[in-house]
């Protein structure tokens, strides 16, 4: 079954890079997603990666996927105060209609 | 446009009240979802509608009753709720639910913050 793990709290200085990690256990997952949730708001889809890719870059965001280790990461370059939020990774295992979320990782950007 | 709207933004209700949450999307998506989210926790799936038919019910208590009147609208009717039902209720939509190994990204609304007193 799917079991997505994430670390909890990351403090980053404005302008530095942030790296958020996620480990999943279901190797059949075909898509992996990163969502951002600001306080009091819904989830914003940031980016996603197909499981046959190793890397995807989208402006300040870089997603790395290591299928062998079932490890997904999100790197945010030049972190801004607006990046303060909770970040959830999520997967849709093959044959499963459900979006399985990680526990979430809170990023706090220090000015 | 990837906007999903939800009303109301906040709702306070007593345990004997009946209320409804509303969700709307105009992206032509044929799958719509209700999630419940407690503070600092990931969303938990409640219901999925696919082509206006209930596709998944995650063993949700009957005091929550979903309805999909048309392809753009999704309601969640609430009756006789308990204080532990207080949470952020999120609606999401996707182009389709899932087809084989093709997944479709889900777009979320801003949520309704529900407090049951």
Coordinates of N, CA, C and O in Angstrom, one line a residue, chain B residues 12-20 63 78-83 85 114-117:
Chain B
X12 N -20.3 28.4 11.0 CA -20.4 27.9 12.4 C -21.8 27.4 12.5 O -22.8 28.0 12.2
X13 N -21.9 26.1 13.0 CA -23.2 25.5 13.1 C -23.3 24.7 14.4 O -22.3 24.2 14.9
X14 N -24.6 24.6 14.9 CA -24.8 23.8 16.1 C -25.0 22.4 15.7 O -25.2 22.1 14.5
X15 N -25.1 21.5 16.6 CA -25.1 20.1 16.4 C -26.5 19.7 15.8 O -26.6 18.6 15.2
X16 N -27.5 20.5 16.0 CA -28.8 20.2 15.4 C -29.1 20.9 14.1 O -30.2 20.6 13.5
X17 N -28.2 21.7 13.6 CA -28.5 22.4 12.4 C -28.3 21.5 11.2 O -27.7 20.5 11.2
X18 N -28.9 22.1 10.1 CA -28.7 21.5 8.7 C -28.1 22.6 7.9 O -28.7 23.7 7.8
X19 N -27.0 22.4 7.3 CA -26.3 23.3 6.4 C -25.7 22.6 5.2 O -25.6 21.4 5.2
X20 N -25.3 23.4 4.2 CA -24.7 22.9 3.0 C -23.5 23.6 2.6 O -23.4 24.9 2.7
X63 N -24.1 11.5 8.3 CA -24.4 12.9 8.6 C -23.8 13.8 7.6 O -24.1 15.0 7.5
X78 N -24.9 18.8 5.4 CA -24.4 18.5 6.7 C -25.6 18.5 7.7 O -26.5 19.4 7.7
X79 N -25.7 17.5 8.5 CA -26.8 17.4 9.4 C -26.4 16.6 10.7 O -25.8 15.6 10.6
X80 N -26.7 17.2 11.8 CA -26.4 16.6 13.1 C -24.9 16.3 13.3 O -24.6 15.1 13.6
X81 N -24.1 17.3 13.0 CA -22.7 17.1 13.1 C -22.2 17.1 14.6 O -22.9 17.5 15.5
X82 N -21.0 16.6 14.8 CA -20.4 16.5 16.1 C -19.2 17.5 16.1 O -18.7 17.9 15.1
X83 N -18.9 18.0 17.3 CA -17.7 18.9 17.4 C -16.5 18.4 16.7 O -15.7 19.2 16.2
X85 N -16.2 17.1 14.0 CA -16.3 17.3 12.6 C -15.8 18.7 12.2 O -15.7 19.0 11.0
X114 N -15.2 25.0 8.9 CA -16.4 24.6 9.6 C -16.1 24.5 11.1 O -15.1 23.8 11.5
X115 N -16.9 25.1 11.9 CA -16.9 24.9 13.3 C -18.2 24.4 13.8 O -19.2 25.1 13.5
X116 N -18.2 23.3 14.5 CA -19.4 22.8 15.1 C -19.4 23.0 16.6 O -18.5 22.6 17.3
X117 N -20.5 23.7 17.0 CA -20.5 24.0 18.5 C -21.6 23.2 19.2 O -22.5 22.6 18.6

